[in-house]
mmCIF file of C-alpha atoms in Angstrom:
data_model
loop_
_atom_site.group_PDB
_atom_site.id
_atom_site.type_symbol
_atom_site.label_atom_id
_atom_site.label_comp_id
_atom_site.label_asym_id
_atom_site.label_seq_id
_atom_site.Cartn_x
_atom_site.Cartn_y
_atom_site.Cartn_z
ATOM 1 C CA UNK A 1161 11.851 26.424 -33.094
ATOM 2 C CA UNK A 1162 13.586 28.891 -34.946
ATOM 3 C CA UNK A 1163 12.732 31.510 -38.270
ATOM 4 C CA UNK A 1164 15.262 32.081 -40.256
ATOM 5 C CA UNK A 1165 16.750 33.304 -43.895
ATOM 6 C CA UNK A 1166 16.968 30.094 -45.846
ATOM 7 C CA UNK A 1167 19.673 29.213 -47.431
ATOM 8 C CA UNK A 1168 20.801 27.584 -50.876
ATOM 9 C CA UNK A 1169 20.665 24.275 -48.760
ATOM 10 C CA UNK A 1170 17.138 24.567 -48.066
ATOM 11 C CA UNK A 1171 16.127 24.547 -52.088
ATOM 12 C CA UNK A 1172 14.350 20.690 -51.775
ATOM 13 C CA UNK A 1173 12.477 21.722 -49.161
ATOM 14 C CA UNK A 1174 11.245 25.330 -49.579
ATOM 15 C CA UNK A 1175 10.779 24.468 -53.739
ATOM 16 C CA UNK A 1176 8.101 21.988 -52.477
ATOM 17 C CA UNK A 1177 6.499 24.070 -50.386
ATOM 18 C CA UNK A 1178 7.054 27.165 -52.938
ATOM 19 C CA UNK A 1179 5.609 24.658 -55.869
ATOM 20 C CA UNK A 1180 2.366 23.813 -53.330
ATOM 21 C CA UNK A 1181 1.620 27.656 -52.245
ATOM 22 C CA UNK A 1182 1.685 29.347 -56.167
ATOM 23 C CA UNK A 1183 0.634 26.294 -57.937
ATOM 24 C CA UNK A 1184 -0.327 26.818 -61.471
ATOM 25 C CA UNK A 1185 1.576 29.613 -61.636
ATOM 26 C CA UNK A 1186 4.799 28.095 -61.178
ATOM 27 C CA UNK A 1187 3.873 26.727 -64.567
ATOM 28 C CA UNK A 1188 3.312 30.770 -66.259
ATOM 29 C CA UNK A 1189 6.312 31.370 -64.288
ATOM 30 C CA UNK A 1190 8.827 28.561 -65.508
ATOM 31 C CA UNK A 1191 7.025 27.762 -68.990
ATOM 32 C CA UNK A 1192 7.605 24.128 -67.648
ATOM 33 C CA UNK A 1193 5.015 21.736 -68.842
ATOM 34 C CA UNK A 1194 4.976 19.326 -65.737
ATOM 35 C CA UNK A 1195 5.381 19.360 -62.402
ATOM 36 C CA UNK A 1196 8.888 18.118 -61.934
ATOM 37 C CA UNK A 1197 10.256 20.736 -64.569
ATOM 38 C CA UNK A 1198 8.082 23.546 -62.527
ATOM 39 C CA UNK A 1199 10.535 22.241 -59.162
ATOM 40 C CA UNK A 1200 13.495 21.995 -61.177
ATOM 41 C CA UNK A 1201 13.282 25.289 -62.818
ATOM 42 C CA UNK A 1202 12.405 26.688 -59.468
ATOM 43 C CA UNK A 1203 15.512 25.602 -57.513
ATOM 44 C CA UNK A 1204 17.614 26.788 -60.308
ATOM 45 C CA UNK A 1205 16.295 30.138 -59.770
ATOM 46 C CA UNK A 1206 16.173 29.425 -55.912
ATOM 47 C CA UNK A 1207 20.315 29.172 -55.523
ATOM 48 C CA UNK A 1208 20.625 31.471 -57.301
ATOM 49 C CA UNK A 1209 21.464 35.506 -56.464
ATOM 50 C CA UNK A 1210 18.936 38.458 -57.928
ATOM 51 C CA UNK A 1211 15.678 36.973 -58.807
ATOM 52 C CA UNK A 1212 12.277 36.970 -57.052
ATOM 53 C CA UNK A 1213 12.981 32.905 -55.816
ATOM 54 C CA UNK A 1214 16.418 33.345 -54.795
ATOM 55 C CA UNK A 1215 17.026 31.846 -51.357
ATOM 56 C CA UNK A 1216 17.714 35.374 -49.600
ATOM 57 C CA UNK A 1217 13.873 36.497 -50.140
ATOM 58 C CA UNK A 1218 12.654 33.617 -48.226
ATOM 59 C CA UNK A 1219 12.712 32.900 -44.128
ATOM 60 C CA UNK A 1220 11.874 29.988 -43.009
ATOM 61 C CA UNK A 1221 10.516 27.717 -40.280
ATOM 62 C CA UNK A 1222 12.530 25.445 -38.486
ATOM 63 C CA UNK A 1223 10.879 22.886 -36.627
ATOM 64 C CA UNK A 1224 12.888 19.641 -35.421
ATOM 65 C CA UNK A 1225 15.677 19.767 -38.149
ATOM 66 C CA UNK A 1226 13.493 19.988 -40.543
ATOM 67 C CA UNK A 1227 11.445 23.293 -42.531
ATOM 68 C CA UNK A 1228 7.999 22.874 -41.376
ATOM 69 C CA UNK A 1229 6.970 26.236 -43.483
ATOM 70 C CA UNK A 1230 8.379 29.532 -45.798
ATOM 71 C CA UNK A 1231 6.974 32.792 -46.580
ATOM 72 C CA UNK A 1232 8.489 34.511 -49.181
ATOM 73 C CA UNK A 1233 8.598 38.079 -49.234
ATOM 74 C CA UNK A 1234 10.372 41.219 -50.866
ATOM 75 C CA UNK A 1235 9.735 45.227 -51.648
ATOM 76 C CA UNK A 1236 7.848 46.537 -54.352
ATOM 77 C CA UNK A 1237 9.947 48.894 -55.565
ATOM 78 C CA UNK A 1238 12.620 45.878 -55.989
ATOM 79 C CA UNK A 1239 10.007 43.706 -58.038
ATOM 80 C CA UNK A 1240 10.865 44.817 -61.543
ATOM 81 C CA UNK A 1241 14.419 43.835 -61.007
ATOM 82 C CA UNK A 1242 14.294 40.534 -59.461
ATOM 83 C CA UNK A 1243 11.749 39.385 -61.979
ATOM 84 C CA UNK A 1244 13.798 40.354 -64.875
ATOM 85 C CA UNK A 1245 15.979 36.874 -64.542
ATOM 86 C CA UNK A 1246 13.004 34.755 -64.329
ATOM 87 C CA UNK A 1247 11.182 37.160 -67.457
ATOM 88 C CA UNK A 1248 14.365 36.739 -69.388
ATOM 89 C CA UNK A 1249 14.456 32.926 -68.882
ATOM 90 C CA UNK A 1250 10.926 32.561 -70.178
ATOM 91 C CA UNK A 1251 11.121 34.848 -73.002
ATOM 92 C CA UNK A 1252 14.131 32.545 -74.197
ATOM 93 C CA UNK A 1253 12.291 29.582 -73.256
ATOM 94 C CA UNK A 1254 9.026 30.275 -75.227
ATOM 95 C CA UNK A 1255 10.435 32.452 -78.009
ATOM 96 C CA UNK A 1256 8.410 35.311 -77.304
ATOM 97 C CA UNK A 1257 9.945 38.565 -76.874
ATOM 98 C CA UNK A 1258 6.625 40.195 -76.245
ATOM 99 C CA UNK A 1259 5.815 37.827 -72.715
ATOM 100 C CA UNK A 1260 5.203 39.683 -69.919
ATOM 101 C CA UNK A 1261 4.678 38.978 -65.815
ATOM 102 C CA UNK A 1262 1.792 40.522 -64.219
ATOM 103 C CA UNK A 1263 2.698 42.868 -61.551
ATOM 104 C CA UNK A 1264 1.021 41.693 -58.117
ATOM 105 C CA UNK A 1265 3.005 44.518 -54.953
ATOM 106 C CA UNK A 1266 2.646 47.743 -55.478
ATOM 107 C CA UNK A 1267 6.309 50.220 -55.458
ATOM 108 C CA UNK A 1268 6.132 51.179 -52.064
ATOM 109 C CA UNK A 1269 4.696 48.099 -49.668
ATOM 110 C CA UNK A 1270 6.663 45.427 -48.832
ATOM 111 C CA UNK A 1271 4.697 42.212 -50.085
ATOM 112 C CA UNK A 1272 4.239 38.887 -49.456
ATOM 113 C CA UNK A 1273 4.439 36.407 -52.126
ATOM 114 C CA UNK A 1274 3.316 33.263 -50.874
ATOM 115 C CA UNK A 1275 3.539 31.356 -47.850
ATOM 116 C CA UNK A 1276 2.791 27.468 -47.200
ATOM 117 C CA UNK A 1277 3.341 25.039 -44.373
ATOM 118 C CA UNK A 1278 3.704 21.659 -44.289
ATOM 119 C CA UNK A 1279 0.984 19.536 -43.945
ATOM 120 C CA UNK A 1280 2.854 17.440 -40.601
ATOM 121 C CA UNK A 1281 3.379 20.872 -38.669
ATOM 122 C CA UNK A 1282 -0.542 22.560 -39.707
ATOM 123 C CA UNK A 1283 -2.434 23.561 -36.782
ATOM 124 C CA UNK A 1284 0.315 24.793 -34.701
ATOM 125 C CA UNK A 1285 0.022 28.433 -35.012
ATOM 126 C CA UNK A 1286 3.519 28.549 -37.792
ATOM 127 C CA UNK A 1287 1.368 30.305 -40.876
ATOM 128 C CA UNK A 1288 0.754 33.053 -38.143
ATOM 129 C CA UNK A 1289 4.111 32.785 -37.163
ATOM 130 C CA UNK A 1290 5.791 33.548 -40.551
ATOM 131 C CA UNK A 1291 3.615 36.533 -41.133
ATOM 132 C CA UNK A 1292 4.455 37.921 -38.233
ATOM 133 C CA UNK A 1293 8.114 37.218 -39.374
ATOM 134 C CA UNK A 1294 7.903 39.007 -42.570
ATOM 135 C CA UNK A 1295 6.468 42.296 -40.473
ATOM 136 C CA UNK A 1296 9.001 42.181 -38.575
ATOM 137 C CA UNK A 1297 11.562 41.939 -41.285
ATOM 138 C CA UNK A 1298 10.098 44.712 -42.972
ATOM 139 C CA UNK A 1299 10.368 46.346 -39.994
ATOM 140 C CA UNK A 1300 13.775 46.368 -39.215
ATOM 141 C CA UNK A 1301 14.307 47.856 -42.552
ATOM 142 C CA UNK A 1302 12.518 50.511 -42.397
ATOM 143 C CA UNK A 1303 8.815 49.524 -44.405
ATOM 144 C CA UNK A 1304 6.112 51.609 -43.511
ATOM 145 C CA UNK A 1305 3.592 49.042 -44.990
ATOM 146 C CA UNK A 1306 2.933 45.391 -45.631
ATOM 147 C CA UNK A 1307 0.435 43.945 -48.455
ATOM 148 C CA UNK A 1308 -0.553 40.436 -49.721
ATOM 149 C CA UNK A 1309 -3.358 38.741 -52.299
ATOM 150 C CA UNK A 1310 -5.215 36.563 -50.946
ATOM 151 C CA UNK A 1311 -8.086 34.627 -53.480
ATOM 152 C CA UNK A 1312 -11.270 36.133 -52.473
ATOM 153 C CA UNK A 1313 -12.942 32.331 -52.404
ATOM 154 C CA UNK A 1314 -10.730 31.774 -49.473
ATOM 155 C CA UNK A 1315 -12.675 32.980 -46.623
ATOM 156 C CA UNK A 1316 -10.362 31.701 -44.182
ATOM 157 C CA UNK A 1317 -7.492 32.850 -45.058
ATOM 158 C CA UNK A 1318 -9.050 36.121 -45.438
ATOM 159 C CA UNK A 1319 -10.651 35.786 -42.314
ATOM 160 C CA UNK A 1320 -7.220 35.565 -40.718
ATOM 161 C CA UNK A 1321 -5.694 38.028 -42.167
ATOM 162 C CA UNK A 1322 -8.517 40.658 -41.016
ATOM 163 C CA UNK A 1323 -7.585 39.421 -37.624
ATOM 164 C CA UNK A 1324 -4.001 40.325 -38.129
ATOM 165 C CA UNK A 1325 -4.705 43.525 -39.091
ATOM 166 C CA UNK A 1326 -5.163 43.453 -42.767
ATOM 167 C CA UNK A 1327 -7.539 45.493 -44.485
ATOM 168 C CA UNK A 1328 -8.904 45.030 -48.794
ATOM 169 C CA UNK A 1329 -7.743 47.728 -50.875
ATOM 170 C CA UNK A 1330 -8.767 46.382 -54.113
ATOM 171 C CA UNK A 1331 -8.988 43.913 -56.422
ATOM 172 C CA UNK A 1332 -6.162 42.327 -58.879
ATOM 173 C CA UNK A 1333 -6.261 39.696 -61.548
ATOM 174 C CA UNK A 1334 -3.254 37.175 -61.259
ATOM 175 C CA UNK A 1335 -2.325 34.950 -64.420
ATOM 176 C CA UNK A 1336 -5.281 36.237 -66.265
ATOM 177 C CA UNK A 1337 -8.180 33.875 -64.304
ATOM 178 C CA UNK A 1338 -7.580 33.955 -60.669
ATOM 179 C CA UNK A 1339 -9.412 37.202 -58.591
ATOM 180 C CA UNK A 1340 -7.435 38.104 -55.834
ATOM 181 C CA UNK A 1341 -8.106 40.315 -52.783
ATOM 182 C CA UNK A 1342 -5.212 43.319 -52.290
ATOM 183 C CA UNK A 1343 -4.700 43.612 -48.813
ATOM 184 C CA UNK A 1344 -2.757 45.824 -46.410
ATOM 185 C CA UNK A 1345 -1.408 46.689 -43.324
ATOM 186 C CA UNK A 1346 0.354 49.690 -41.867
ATOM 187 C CA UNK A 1347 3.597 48.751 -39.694
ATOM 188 C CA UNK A 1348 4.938 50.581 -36.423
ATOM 189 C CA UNK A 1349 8.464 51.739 -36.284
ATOM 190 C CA UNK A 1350 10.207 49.989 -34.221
ATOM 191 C CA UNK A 1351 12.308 52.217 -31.491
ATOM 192 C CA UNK A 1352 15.906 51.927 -31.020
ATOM 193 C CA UNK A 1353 18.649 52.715 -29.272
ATOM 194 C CA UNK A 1354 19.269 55.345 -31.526
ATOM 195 C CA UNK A 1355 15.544 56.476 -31.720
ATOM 196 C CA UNK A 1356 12.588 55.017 -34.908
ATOM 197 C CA UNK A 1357 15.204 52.980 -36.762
ATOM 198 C CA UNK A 1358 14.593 49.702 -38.005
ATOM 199 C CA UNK A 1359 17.894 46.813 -36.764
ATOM 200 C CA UNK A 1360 17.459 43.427 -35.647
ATOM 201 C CA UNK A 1361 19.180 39.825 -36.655
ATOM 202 C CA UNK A 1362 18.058 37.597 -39.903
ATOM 203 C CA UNK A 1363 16.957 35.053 -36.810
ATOM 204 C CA UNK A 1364 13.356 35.001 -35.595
ATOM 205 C CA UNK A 1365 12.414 33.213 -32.163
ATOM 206 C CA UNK A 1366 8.532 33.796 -32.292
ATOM 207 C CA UNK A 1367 5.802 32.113 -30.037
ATOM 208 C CA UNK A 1368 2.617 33.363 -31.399
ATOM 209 C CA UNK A 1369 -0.982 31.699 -30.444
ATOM 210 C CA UNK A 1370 -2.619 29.337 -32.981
ATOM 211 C CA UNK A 1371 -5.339 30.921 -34.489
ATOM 212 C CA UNK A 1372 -8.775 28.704 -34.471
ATOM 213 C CA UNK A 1373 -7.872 28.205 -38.433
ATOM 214 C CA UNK A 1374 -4.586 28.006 -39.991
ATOM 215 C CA UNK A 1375 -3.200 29.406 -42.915
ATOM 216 C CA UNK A 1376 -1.067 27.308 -45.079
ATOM 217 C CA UNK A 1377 -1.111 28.854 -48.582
ATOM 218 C CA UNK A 1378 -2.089 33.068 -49.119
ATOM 219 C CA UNK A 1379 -2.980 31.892 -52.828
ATOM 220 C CA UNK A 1380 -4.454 29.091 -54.420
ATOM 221 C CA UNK A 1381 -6.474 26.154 -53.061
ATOM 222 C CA UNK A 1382 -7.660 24.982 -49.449
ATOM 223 C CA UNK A 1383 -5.802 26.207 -46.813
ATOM 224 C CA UNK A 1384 -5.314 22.746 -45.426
ATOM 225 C CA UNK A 1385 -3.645 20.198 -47.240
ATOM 226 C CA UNK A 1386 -2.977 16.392 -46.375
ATOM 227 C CA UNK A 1387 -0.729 14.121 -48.229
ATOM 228 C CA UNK A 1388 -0.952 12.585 -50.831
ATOM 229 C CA UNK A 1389 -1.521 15.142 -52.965
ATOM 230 C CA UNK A 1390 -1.568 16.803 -56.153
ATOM 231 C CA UNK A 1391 -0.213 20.276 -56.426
ATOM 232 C CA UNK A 1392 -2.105 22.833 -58.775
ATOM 233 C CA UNK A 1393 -0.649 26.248 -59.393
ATOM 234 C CA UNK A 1394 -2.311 29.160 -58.156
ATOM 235 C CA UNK A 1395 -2.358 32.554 -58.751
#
């Protein structure tokens, strides 16, 4: 089982997953009014280049052919620009020159955004997995520091991520309802052949331990889904 950069390719996939981790604020996001124009609005911004859901801010989780979970991740300092296609697109959508999209990673972290597994691979250790990923990848590029909200209802999730290392540095308001946990972590540098430098490949081969609980979603509802469903947005 392999973690990788997704690809273009992987849009039906990772969109669902995407779509199941943020929830209702895939709505805010897209201005969509149901669910399949929330997906569909979200793989157009997924293929394409320069925006916060483009394919290259994702790895993923490949697990018998198939994406079995995605964390999506990207720098602070680079969140003003990639948002600007997807503020753009729903100023021009709504009409409303005045919208605005709440700020969640702070300039000089790297962040995760969300993160979600599917429901056939929970319980094997992969929401673990993909964190560890993203450290990694921030890492190798040279990220002193790695933050995430988590909803402070969600014990377990913020259970785990204690265990992993991450510590509450305050509290932020996403899409004007939801309370969210800001949480941290410092990163080691990783040593070289050329001394602290941060290298590596865009492919992960990771074998972590399954934690007693896992984590499929950082935001929004249970941690735990099982199909059927019905998605609801949630930052």
């Amino acid at each position: 089982m392999t973690i990788r950069q997704a690809q273009p390719a992987d849009a039906p996939s990772v969109v669902r997953l995407l779509f199941d981790a943020i929830k209702d604020i895939g709505f805010q996001l897209t201005g969509a009014a149901t669910e399949q124009e929330v997906i569909d609005r979200l793989t157009n911004f997924f293929v394409q280049e320069g925006n916060r859901f483009s394919s290259n801010q994702f790895l993923v989780k490949i697990a018998d052919g198939e994406t079995a979970g995605m964390i999506l991740c990207y720098h602070g300092s680079d969140a003003e620009t990639i948002d600007r296609p997807i503020l753009d697109e729903l100023r021009r959508i709504t009409n409303d020159p005045t919208l605005t999209i709440d700020k969640e990673a702070d300039e000089d972290e790297y962040y995760i955004d969300a993160l979600a597994v599917s429901p056939e691979w929970g319980g094997r250790g992969i929401g673990t997995e993909l964190i560890q990923a993203a450290e990694q990848h921030a890492q190798q590029r040279g990220y002193g520091k790695i933050a995430l909200n988590v909803e402070q209802y969600n014990e377990r999730a913020c259970s785990l991520y204690k265990k992993l290392g991450y510590v509450t540095d305050k509290e932020t308001i996403i899409n004007k309802k939801n309370v969210f946990s800001y949480d941290k972590k410092p990163l080691k540098a990783v040593e070289t052949a050329s001394g602290l430098a941060f290298c590596g490949t865009e492919v992960f081969s990771l074998h972590a331990a399954s934690p007693p609980q896992l984590l499929t979603k950082i935001k929004g509802a249970p941690p735990v889904r099982k199909p059927p469903f019905t998605p609801s947005f949630d930052r």
